[in-house]
Amino acid sequence: MPNYKLVYFPGRGRAEVSRLIFKAAGVPFEDVRINTANGEWPGETKAKCPFGQMPVLFVDDKVLAQSKAIGRYLAREFNLAGKTNWDQARADMILDQFEDIGTEIYKFMFEKDAAKKAELSEKFNSETLPRHLGYLENLLKENNGGTGFFVGDSLTWADLALANAYDHLGGTDAPFANSPLLAGLIKRIRATPSVAEWISTRPQTPF
Amino acid sequence: MPTYKLIYFNARGYGELARLLFAVAGVPYEDIRVERASWPNEYKAICPFGQMPLLEVDGKILAQSSAIARYLAMEFGMAGKDNWEQARIDMVVDSFGDILQDMRVPYLETDPEKKEALVKQFVGESLPKRLGYLENILKENGGGQGFIVGDSLTWADLGVANSVDYLKLMCPNPFENFPLLAGLVQRVREIPQVAAWIAKRPETAT
């Protein structure tokens, strides 16, 4: 088994899907958290990052950057990417959708003007997010009624990404009030023993 | 051979990487182009996320431009020889996603003064920074005279070559200071199937 080291800030952010993949697969990894506060970042780490950014994944002495590339690599290594090229593409599509939702959140998250921030946040919560969740609910429903997984008939990283989005969206059931199938899948995934254990023991972080 | 349909605007945009893959692979497909004025149309209802591009493979639907391109690259053997190479390719392609993210605000800004400042910052700082990293990655791959990942053409190389067309919306010669990337673009554009496609594709602003 290769030696895995995942390097990121002390938070869930863009590394958590990969951490969930390791945990769901039962594969050990070094969960390195680099702090900006005491100069650890950029420190010596930045120079090792192919694009000067984290997360990065070290597999033995080779390095990989870009959170989705990392996640997909791990998912494929651990058979959590989808069983066929088609299923893998469908999972990729769902991951890209979560990326799009994240992009919408960043639009107001980093907005400095308070009034503009409130306006963007309101638009996100009342219009953008429900629309995106609606699409995902439909997609899930199309997969044999939606009481299983997003893709095929087994866990993929698309399901883990949904379970992870729950935390990014506030960690409550509220955003999913009109998406019962998504809510059900989230509950099932977060209750999976390996995932549940990680959620309860991982460092509690604001992001 | 499956029946392929690509559905997108009459533009290069987020559809062009898929079109380049079809061209290099020599695989026929229906290149459906929707004029912006007639969007949304009947295709919107079948778009999983309400947006194009869409790939239809024997009637089954795939959305999201990267997922589409990766699927085709895998089918056509242009995705790298093992999981690690596939991941390195994904990494390169995703970095262009970051470049496009940086480009969004300056590109969409309508106020001329603000726009000028934003474009200057993009062209002078954020773009060269990201291209610098890519130049290094190319260099680390056997000196950078071949391909960006591995030792054969992959969709990462097509992605690099394709990026010039949208980066030109921001500055005339985006790879001017990046000789290895510029060399790769040249080599890719000279591949007969790529050259033929570029010569015959509809001329569009984006």
CSV table of C-alpha atoms in Angstrom, one decimal:
chain,number,residue,atom,x,y,z
A,1,MET,CA,0.0,0.0,0.0
A,2,PRO,CA,1.4,3.4,-0.9
A,3,ASN,CA,1.9,6.1,1.7
A,4,TYR,CA,-0.7,8.8,1.5
A,5,LYS,CA,-0.4,12.3,2.8
A,6,LEU,CA,-3.1,14.8,2.3
A,7,VAL,CA,-2.0,18.4,3.0
A,8,TYR,CA,-4.5,21.3,3.6
A,9,PHE,CA,-5.5,24.1,5.9
A,10,PRO,CA,-7.0,23.2,9.3
A,11,GLY,CA,-10.5,22.9,7.9
A,12,ARG,CA,-12.9,20.8,5.8
A,13,GLY,CA,-13.0,23.1,2.8
A,14,ARG,CA,-11.6,21.6,-0.4
A,15,ALA,CA,-10.0,18.6,1.4
A,16,GLU,CA,-12.9,17.0,3.2
A,17,VAL,CA,-14.3,15.0,0.3
A,18,SER,CA,-10.9,13.3,0.0
A,19,ARG,CA,-10.8,12.7,3.7
A,20,LEU,CA,-14.2,11.1,3.5
A,21,ILE,CA,-13.1,8.9,0.6
A,22,PHE,CA,-10.1,7.6,2.7
A,23,LYS,CA,-12.5,7.0,5.7
A,24,ALA,CA,-15.2,5.3,3.6
A,25,ALA,CA,-12.5,3.1,2.0
A,26,GLY,CA,-10.8,2.3,5.3
A,27,VAL,CA,-7.5,3.4,4.0
A,28,PRO,CA,-5.1,5.1,6.4
A,29,PHE,CA,-3.5,8.5,5.5
A,30,GLU,CA,-1.6,11.3,7.1
A,31,ASP,CA,-4.0,14.1,7.6
A,32,VAL,CA,-1.7,17.1,7.5
A,33,ARG,CA,-3.1,20.4,8.5
A,34,ILE,CA,-1.0,23.5,7.7
A,35,ASN,CA,-1.7,26.7,9.6
A,36,THR,CA,-1.4,30.2,8.2
A,37,ALA,CA,-1.2,31.7,11.6
A,38,ASN,CA,2.3,30.7,12.6
A,39,GLY,CA,3.8,30.9,9.2
A,40,GLU,CA,3.5,27.2,8.5
A,41,TRP,CA,1.8,28.4,5.3
A,42,PRO,CA,3.2,29.3,3.0
A,43,GLY,CA,6.4,28.2,4.7
A,44,GLU,CA,8.1,25.4,2.9
A,45,THR,CA,4.9,23.8,1.8
A,46,LYS,CA,3.9,26.2,-0.9
A,47,ALA,CA,6.9,25.4,-3.0
A,48,LYS,CA,5.9,21.8,-3.1
A,49,CYS,CA,2.4,22.6,-4.4
A,50,PRO,CA,2.2,22.3,-8.2
A,51,PHE,CA,0.0,25.4,-8.4
A,52,GLY,CA,1.1,27.0,-5.1
A,53,GLN,CA,-2.1,26.0,-3.5
A,54,MET,CA,-3.6,23.3,-1.2
A,55,PRO,CA,-4.9,20.7,-1.0
A,56,VAL,CA,-2.2,18.5,-2.3
A,57,LEU,CA,-1.9,14.8,-2.1
A,58,PHE,CA,1.4,13.0,-1.8
A,59,VAL,CA,1.4,9.4,-2.9
A,60,ASP,CA,4.8,8.1,-1.8
A,61,ASP,CA,7.0,10.8,-3.3
A,62,LYS,CA,4.7,11.9,-6.1
A,63,VAL,CA,2.4,14.9,-5.8
A,64,LEU,CA,-1.1,15.7,-7.1
A,65,ALA,CA,-2.9,19.1,-6.8
A,66,GLN,CA,-6.5,20.2,-7.5
A,67,SER,CA,-9.1,19.0,-5.1
A,68,LYS,CA,-11.3,17.2,-7.6
A,69,ALA,CA,-8.4,15.5,-9.3
A,70,ILE,CA,-7.3,14.3,-5.9
A,71,GLY,CA,-10.7,13.1,-5.0
A,72,ARG,CA,-11.2,11.3,-8.3
A,73,TYR,CA,-7.8,9.6,-8.1
A,74,LEU,CA,-8.5,8.3,-4.6
A,75,ALA,CA,-12.1,7.3,-5.5
A,76,ARG,CA,-10.8,5.3,-8.5
A,77,GLU,CA,-8.0,3.7,-6.4
A,78,PHE,CA,-10.6,2.6,-3.8
A,79,ASN,CA,-13.4,1.6,-6.2
A,80,LEU,CA,-15.6,4.5,-5.2
A,81,ALA,CA,-15.7,6.3,-8.5
A,82,GLY,CA,-18.3,4.3,-10.4
A,83,LYS,CA,-18.2,0.8,-12.0
A,84,THR,CA,-18.1,1.9,-15.7
A,85,ASN,CA,-16.7,4.8,-17.6
A,86,TRP,CA,-20.3,6.0,-18.0
A,87,ASP,CA,-21.1,5.8,-14.2
A,88,GLN,CA,-17.8,7.5,-13.5
A,89,ALA,CA,-18.8,10.3,-15.8
A,90,ARG,CA,-22.2,10.6,-14.1
A,91,ALA,CA,-20.4,10.9,-10.8
A,92,ASP,CA,-18.0,13.5,-12.2
A,93,MET,CA,-21.0,15.5,-13.4
A,94,ILE,CA,-22.5,15.5,-9.9
A,95,LEU,CA,-19.1,16.5,-8.4
A,96,ASP,CA,-18.9,19.4,-10.9
A,97,GLN,CA,-22.4,20.5,-9.8
A,98,PHE,CA,-21.2,20.7,-6.2
A,99,GLU,CA,-18.3,22.8,-7.4
A,100,ASP,CA,-20.8,25.1,-9.2
A,101,ILE,CA,-22.8,25.5,-5.9
A,102,GLY,CA,-19.5,26.2,-4.1
A,103,THR,CA,-18.7,28.9,-6.7
A,104,GLU,CA,-22.0,30.6,-6.0
A,105,ILE,CA,-21.3,30.5,-2.2
A,106,TYR,CA,-17.9,32.1,-2.7
A,107,LYS,CA,-19.5,34.9,-4.6
A,108,PHE,CA,-21.0,36.3,-1.4
A,109,MET,CA,-18.7,34.7,1.1
A,110,PHE,CA,-15.9,37.0,0.1
A,111,GLU,CA,-18.0,40.0,-0.7
A,112,LYS,CA,-16.8,42.9,1.5
A,113,ASP,CA,-19.7,45.3,1.0
A,114,ALA,CA,-22.2,44.3,3.7
A,115,ALA,CA,-25.3,45.3,1.8
A,116,LYS,CA,-24.2,43.5,-1.3
A,117,LYS,CA,-23.2,40.5,0.7
A,118,ALA,CA,-26.7,40.3,2.3
A,119,GLU,CA,-28.3,40.7,-1.2
A,120,LEU,CA,-26.2,37.9,-2.8
A,121,SER,CA,-26.7,35.6,0.2
A,122,GLU,CA,-30.5,36.1,0.1
A,123,LYS,CA,-30.5,35.4,-3.7
A,124,PHE,CA,-28.4,32.2,-3.1
A,125,ASN,CA,-30.7,30.9,-0.4
A,126,SER,CA,-34.0,31.8,-2.0
A,127,GLU,CA,-33.3,31.1,-5.6
A,128,THR,CA,-29.9,29.6,-6.6
A,129,LEU,CA,-29.6,26.9,-4.0
A,130,PRO,CA,-33.2,25.5,-4.3
A,131,ARG,CA,-32.7,25.4,-8.1
A,132,HIS,CA,-29.5,23.4,-7.8
A,133,LEU,CA,-30.9,21.1,-5.2
A,134,GLY,CA,-33.9,20.6,-7.4
A,135,TYR,CA,-31.7,19.4,-10.2
A,136,LEU,CA,-29.8,17.0,-7.8
A,137,GLU,CA,-33.1,15.7,-6.4
A,138,ASN,CA,-34.3,14.8,-9.9
A,139,LEU,CA,-31.0,13.2,-10.8
A,140,LEU,CA,-31.2,11.1,-7.6
A,141,LYS,CA,-34.8,10.1,-8.3
A,142,GLU,CA,-33.9,9.0,-11.9
A,143,ASN,CA,-31.6,6.4,-10.3
A,144,ASN,CA,-34.1,3.8,-9.4
A,145,GLY,CA,-36.4,6.0,-7.4
A,146,GLY,CA,-33.6,7.7,-5.4
A,147,THR,CA,-33.6,5.5,-2.3
A,148,GLY,CA,-30.1,4.1,-3.0
A,149,PHE,CA,-27.2,6.0,-4.3
A,150,PHE,CA,-26.6,8.8,-6.8
A,151,VAL,CA,-24.9,6.5,-9.4
A,152,GLY,CA,-25.3,2.8,-9.9
A,153,ASP,CA,-26.1,0.6,-7.0
A,154,SER,CA,-23.2,1.3,-4.7
A,155,LEU,CA,-21.4,4.1,-2.8
A,156,THR,CA,-19.4,6.6,-4.9
A,157,TRP,CA,-17.7,9.8,-4.1
A,158,ALA,CA,-20.7,11.6,-5.4
A,159,ASP,CA,-22.7,10.4,-2.4
A,160,LEU,CA,-19.8,11.4,-0.1
A,161,ALA,CA,-19.7,14.9,-1.7
A,162,LEU,CA,-23.4,15.3,-0.9
A,163,ALA,CA,-22.9,14.2,2.7
A,164,ASN,CA,-20.1,16.8,2.8
A,165,ALA,CA,-22.2,19.6,1.3
A,166,TYR,CA,-24.5,19.2,4.3
A,167,ASP,CA,-21.8,20.8,6.4
A,168,HIS,CA,-21.0,23.5,3.9
A,169,LEU,CA,-24.6,24.5,3.8
A,170,GLY,CA,-24.9,25.0,7.5
A,171,GLY,CA,-25.0,21.5,9.0
A,172,THR,CA,-28.8,21.5,9.3
A,173,ASP,CA,-31.7,19.8,7.5
A,174,ALA,CA,-33.2,23.1,6.6
A,175,PRO,CA,-31.8,23.5,3.1
A,176,PHE,CA,-33.1,20.1,2.2
A,177,ALA,CA,-36.6,20.6,3.3
A,178,ASN,CA,-37.9,20.3,-0.2
A,179,SER,CA,-35.5,17.6,-1.3
A,180,PRO,CA,-36.6,14.5,0.7
A,181,LEU,CA,-34.5,12.1,-1.5
A,182,LEU,CA,-31.3,14.1,-1.0
A,183,ALA,CA,-32.1,14.4,2.7
A,184,GLY,CA,-32.5,10.6,2.9
A,185,LEU,CA,-29.3,9.9,1.1
A,186,ILE,CA,-27.4,12.4,3.3
A,187,LYS,CA,-28.7,10.7,6.4
A,188,ARG,CA,-27.8,7.2,5.1
A,189,ILE,CA,-24.3,8.2,4.2
A,190,ARG,CA,-23.6,10.1,7.4
A,191,ALA,CA,-24.8,7.1,9.4
A,192,THR,CA,-22.5,4.7,7.6
A,193,PRO,CA,-20.2,3.6,10.5
A,194,SER,CA,-16.9,4.7,8.9
A,195,VAL,CA,-18.3,8.1,8.0
A,196,ALA,CA,-20.2,8.6,11.3
A,197,GLU,CA,-17.0,7.8,13.3
A,198,TRP,CA,-15.0,10.4,11.3
A,199,ILE,CA,-17.7,13.0,11.6
A,200,SER,CA,-17.7,12.6,15.4
A,201,THR,CA,-14.0,12.4,15.9
A,202,ARG,CA,-12.6,14.9,13.3
A,203,PRO,CA,-11.4,18.3,14.4
A,204,GLN,CA,-14.3,20.7,14.6
A,205,THR,CA,-13.6,23.6,12.3
A,206,PRO,CA,-15.4,26.7,11.2
A,207,PHE,CA,-15.0,25.9,7.5
B,1,MET,CA,-20.1,2.6,-32.4
B,2,PRO,CA,-22.5,4.6,-30.3
B,3,THR,CA,-24.4,7.6,-31.7
B,4,TYR,CA,-23.0,10.8,-30.3
B,5,LYS,CA,-24.7,14.2,-30.1
B,6,LEU,CA,-23.1,17.3,-28.6
B,7,ILE,CA,-25.5,20.1,-27.8
B,8,TYR,CA,-24.2,23.5,-27.1
B,9,PHE,CA,-24.3,27.1,-28.2
B,10,ASN,CA,-22.9,28.1,-31.6
B,11,ALA,CA,-19.6,28.9,-29.9
B,12,ARG,CA,-16.4,27.3,-28.9
B,13,GLY,CA,-16.8,28.1,-25.2
B,14,TYR,CA,-17.4,25.1,-23.0
B,15,GLY,CA,-18.1,22.8,-25.9
B,16,GLU,CA,-14.9,23.0,-27.9
B,17,LEU,CA,-12.8,20.6,-25.9
B,18,ALA,CA,-15.3,17.8,-26.7
B,19,ARG,CA,-15.3,18.8,-30.4
B,20,LEU,CA,-11.5,18.6,-30.5
B,21,LEU,CA,-11.7,15.2,-29.0
B,22,PHE,CA,-14.1,14.0,-31.6
B,23,ALA,CA,-11.9,15.5,-34.3
B,24,VAL,CA,-8.7,13.9,-33.1
B,25,ALA,CA,-10.3,10.6,-32.6
B,26,GLY,CA,-12.0,10.7,-36.0
B,27,VAL,CA,-15.3,9.8,-34.4
B,28,PRO,CA,-18.5,11.2,-36.0
B,29,TYR,CA,-21.0,13.1,-34.0
B,30,GLU,CA,-23.9,15.4,-34.4
B,31,ASP,CA,-22.6,18.9,-33.6
B,32,ILE,CA,-25.8,20.6,-32.6
B,33,ARG,CA,-25.4,24.4,-32.2
B,34,VAL,CA,-28.0,26.5,-30.5
B,35,GLU,CA,-28.1,30.3,-31.3
B,36,ARG,CA,-28.1,32.3,-28.0
B,37,ALA,CA,-31.2,34.1,-29.1
B,38,SER,CA,-33.2,30.9,-29.2
B,39,TRP,CA,-32.0,29.7,-25.7
B,40,PRO,CA,-33.7,28.3,-23.7
B,41,ASN,CA,-35.3,25.9,-26.1
B,42,GLU,CA,-36.6,22.3,-26.0
B,43,TYR,CA,-33.1,21.0,-24.9
B,44,LYS,CA,-33.2,22.9,-21.6
B,45,ALA,CA,-35.7,20.4,-20.1
B,46,ILE,CA,-33.4,17.5,-20.7
B,47,CYS,CA,-30.3,19.3,-19.3
B,48,PRO,CA,-29.6,17.7,-15.9
B,49,PHE,CA,-28.6,21.1,-14.5
B,50,GLY,CA,-30.5,23.3,-16.9
B,51,GLN,CA,-27.3,24.2,-18.9
B,52,MET,CA,-25.4,23.1,-21.9
B,53,PRO,CA,-23.1,21.6,-23.1
B,54,LEU,CA,-24.9,18.2,-23.2
B,55,LEU,CA,-23.5,15.0,-24.5
B,56,GLU,CA,-26.0,12.4,-25.7
B,57,VAL,CA,-24.6,8.9,-26.1
B,58,ASP,CA,-27.3,6.5,-27.6
B,59,GLY,CA,-29.9,8.7,-26.0
B,60,LYS,CA,-28.2,8.8,-22.5
B,61,ILE,CA,-27.4,12.2,-21.2
B,62,LEU,CA,-24.2,13.7,-19.7
B,63,ALA,CA,-23.8,17.3,-18.6
B,64,GLN,CA,-20.8,19.4,-17.3
B,65,SER,CA,-18.1,20.2,-19.8
B,66,SER,CA,-15.2,18.5,-17.9
B,67,ALA,CA,-17.2,15.3,-17.3
B,68,ILE,CA,-18.1,15.2,-21.0
B,69,ALA,CA,-14.6,15.8,-22.1
B,70,ARG,CA,-13.1,13.3,-19.7
B,71,TYR,CA,-15.7,10.6,-20.7
B,72,LEU,CA,-14.8,11.0,-24.4
B,73,ALA,CA,-11.1,11.1,-23.7
B,74,MET,CA,-11.4,7.8,-21.8
B,75,GLU,CA,-13.5,6.3,-24.5
B,76,PHE,CA,-11.0,7.4,-27.2
B,77,GLY,CA,-7.9,6.4,-25.3
B,78,MET,CA,-6.6,10.0,-24.8
B,79,ALA,CA,-6.9,10.1,-21.0
B,80,GLY,CA,-3.5,8.8,-19.8
B,81,LYS,CA,-2.2,5.3,-19.4
B,82,ASP,CA,-3.1,4.7,-15.7
B,83,ASN,CA,-5.0,6.2,-12.8
B,84,TRP,CA,-2.0,8.4,-11.8
B,85,GLU,CA,-1.6,9.9,-15.3
B,86,GLN,CA,-5.4,10.4,-15.5
B,87,ALA,CA,-5.2,12.4,-12.2
B,88,ARG,CA,-2.3,14.5,-13.5
B,89,ILE,CA,-4.3,15.3,-16.6
B,90,ASP,CA,-7.3,16.2,-14.5
B,91,MET,CA,-5.1,18.5,-12.4
B,92,VAL,CA,-3.9,20.3,-15.5
B,93,VAL,CA,-7.4,20.7,-16.9
B,94,ASP,CA,-8.8,21.9,-13.6
B,95,SER,CA,-6.1,24.6,-13.4
B,96,PHE,CA,-7.6,26.1,-16.6
B,97,GLY,CA,-10.9,26.1,-14.7
B,98,ASP,CA,-9.2,28.3,-12.2
B,99,ILE,CA,-7.9,30.6,-14.9
B,100,LEU,CA,-11.4,30.9,-16.3
B,101,GLN,CA,-12.7,31.7,-12.8
B,102,ASP,CA,-10.1,34.5,-12.6
B,103,MET,CA,-11.1,35.7,-16.0
B,104,ARG,CA,-14.8,35.9,-15.3
B,105,VAL,CA,-14.9,39.2,-13.4
B,106,PRO,CA,-12.7,41.2,-15.8
B,107,TYR,CA,-14.4,39.7,-18.8
B,108,LEU,CA,-17.9,40.5,-17.6
B,109,GLU,CA,-17.1,44.0,-16.2
B,110,THR,CA,-19.0,46.6,-18.3
B,111,ASP,CA,-17.6,49.8,-16.8
B,112,PRO,CA,-14.6,50.7,-19.0
B,113,GLU,CA,-12.4,52.1,-16.3
B,114,LYS,CA,-13.0,49.2,-13.9
B,115,LYS,CA,-12.6,46.7,-16.7
B,116,GLU,CA,-9.3,48.1,-17.8
B,117,ALA,CA,-7.9,47.8,-14.3
B,118,LEU,CA,-9.3,44.3,-13.8
B,119,VAL,CA,-8.0,43.1,-17.2
B,120,LYS,CA,-4.6,44.6,-16.4
B,121,GLN,CA,-4.5,42.7,-13.1
B,122,PHE,CA,-5.5,39.4,-14.8
B,123,VAL,CA,-3.1,39.7,-17.7
B,124,GLY,CA,-0.3,41.1,-15.7
B,125,GLU,CA,-0.5,39.0,-12.5
B,126,SER,CA,-3.0,36.2,-12.1
B,127,LEU,CA,-2.6,34.7,-15.6
B,128,PRO,CA,1.2,34.6,-15.7
B,129,LYS,CA,1.3,33.2,-12.2
B,130,ARG,CA,-0.9,30.2,-13.2
B,131,LEU,CA,0.8,29.8,-16.6
B,132,GLY,CA,4.1,29.7,-14.8
B,133,TYR,CA,3.0,26.7,-12.8
B,134,LEU,CA,1.8,25.0,-16.0
B,135,GLU,CA,5.1,25.8,-17.8
B,136,ASN,CA,6.9,24.1,-14.9
B,137,ILE,CA,4.7,21.0,-15.1
B,138,LEU,CA,5.3,20.8,-18.8
B,139,LYS,CA,9.1,21.2,-18.2
B,140,GLU,CA,9.1,18.5,-15.6
B,141,ASN,CA,7.7,16.1,-18.1
B,142,GLY,CA,10.9,15.2,-19.9
B,143,GLY,CA,11.9,18.7,-20.7
B,144,GLY,CA,8.6,19.9,-22.1
B,145,GLN,CA,9.1,19.2,-25.8
B,146,GLY,CA,6.5,16.5,-25.9
B,147,PHE,CA,3.2,16.4,-24.1
B,148,ILE,CA,2.1,17.8,-20.8
B,149,VAL,CA,1.3,14.5,-19.2
B,150,GLY,CA,2.9,11.2,-20.2
B,151,ASP,CA,4.3,10.5,-23.6
B,152,SER,CA,1.3,10.7,-25.9
B,153,LEU,CA,-1.4,13.2,-26.7
B,154,THR,CA,-4.1,13.5,-24.1
B,155,TRP,CA,-7.0,15.8,-23.5
B,156,ALA,CA,-4.8,17.9,-21.3
B,157,ASP,CA,-2.8,18.9,-24.4
B,158,LEU,CA,-6.0,19.7,-26.2
B,159,GLY,CA,-7.1,21.8,-23.2
B,160,VAL,CA,-3.9,23.8,-23.3
B,161,ALA,CA,-4.2,24.4,-27.0
B,162,ASN,CA,-7.9,25.3,-26.7
B,163,SER,CA,-7.2,27.8,-23.9
B,164,VAL,CA,-5.4,30.1,-26.3
B,165,ASP,CA,-8.6,30.9,-28.1
B,166,TYR,CA,-10.4,32.2,-25.0
B,167,LEU,CA,-7.4,33.8,-23.4
B,168,LYS,CA,-7.0,35.8,-26.6
B,169,LEU,CA,-10.2,37.6,-25.5
B,170,MET,CA,-8.1,39.1,-22.7
B,171,CYS,CA,-4.7,39.6,-24.4
B,172,PRO,CA,-3.3,39.1,-27.9
B,173,ASN,CA,-0.5,36.6,-27.1
B,174,PRO,CA,-1.3,34.8,-23.8
B,175,PHE,CA,1.7,32.4,-24.0
B,176,GLU,CA,4.2,34.9,-25.1
B,177,ASN,CA,6.4,34.4,-22.1
B,178,PHE,CA,5.9,30.7,-21.8
B,179,PRO,CA,7.9,29.1,-24.6
B,180,LEU,CA,7.2,25.5,-23.6
B,181,LEU,CA,3.5,26.0,-23.5
B,182,ALA,CA,3.6,28.0,-26.7
B,183,GLY,CA,5.5,25.1,-28.3
B,184,LEU,CA,2.9,22.6,-27.1
B,185,VAL,CA,0.1,24.7,-28.5
B,186,GLN,CA,1.9,24.9,-31.9
B,187,ARG,CA,2.4,21.1,-32.0
B,188,VAL,CA,-1.2,20.4,-31.1
B,189,ARG,CA,-2.6,22.8,-33.6
B,190,GLU,CA,-0.4,21.2,-36.3
B,191,ILE,CA,-1.9,17.7,-35.7
B,192,PRO,CA,-3.7,17.1,-39.0
B,193,GLN,CA,-7.1,16.3,-37.5
B,194,VAL,CA,-6.8,19.4,-35.3
B,195,ALA,CA,-5.7,21.7,-38.1
B,196,ALA,CA,-8.5,20.4,-40.3
B,197,TRP,CA,-11.1,21.0,-37.6
B,198,ILE,CA,-9.8,24.5,-36.8
B,199,ALA,CA,-10.0,25.3,-40.6
B,200,LYS,CA,-13.5,24.1,-41.0
B,201,ARG,CA,-15.2,24.9,-37.7
B,202,PRO,CA,-17.7,27.9,-37.7
B,203,GLU,CA,-16.0,31.2,-36.9
B,204,THR,CA,-17.4,32.4,-33.6
B,205,ALA,CA,-16.4,35.3,-31.3
B,206,THR,CA,-16.2,33.0,-28.3
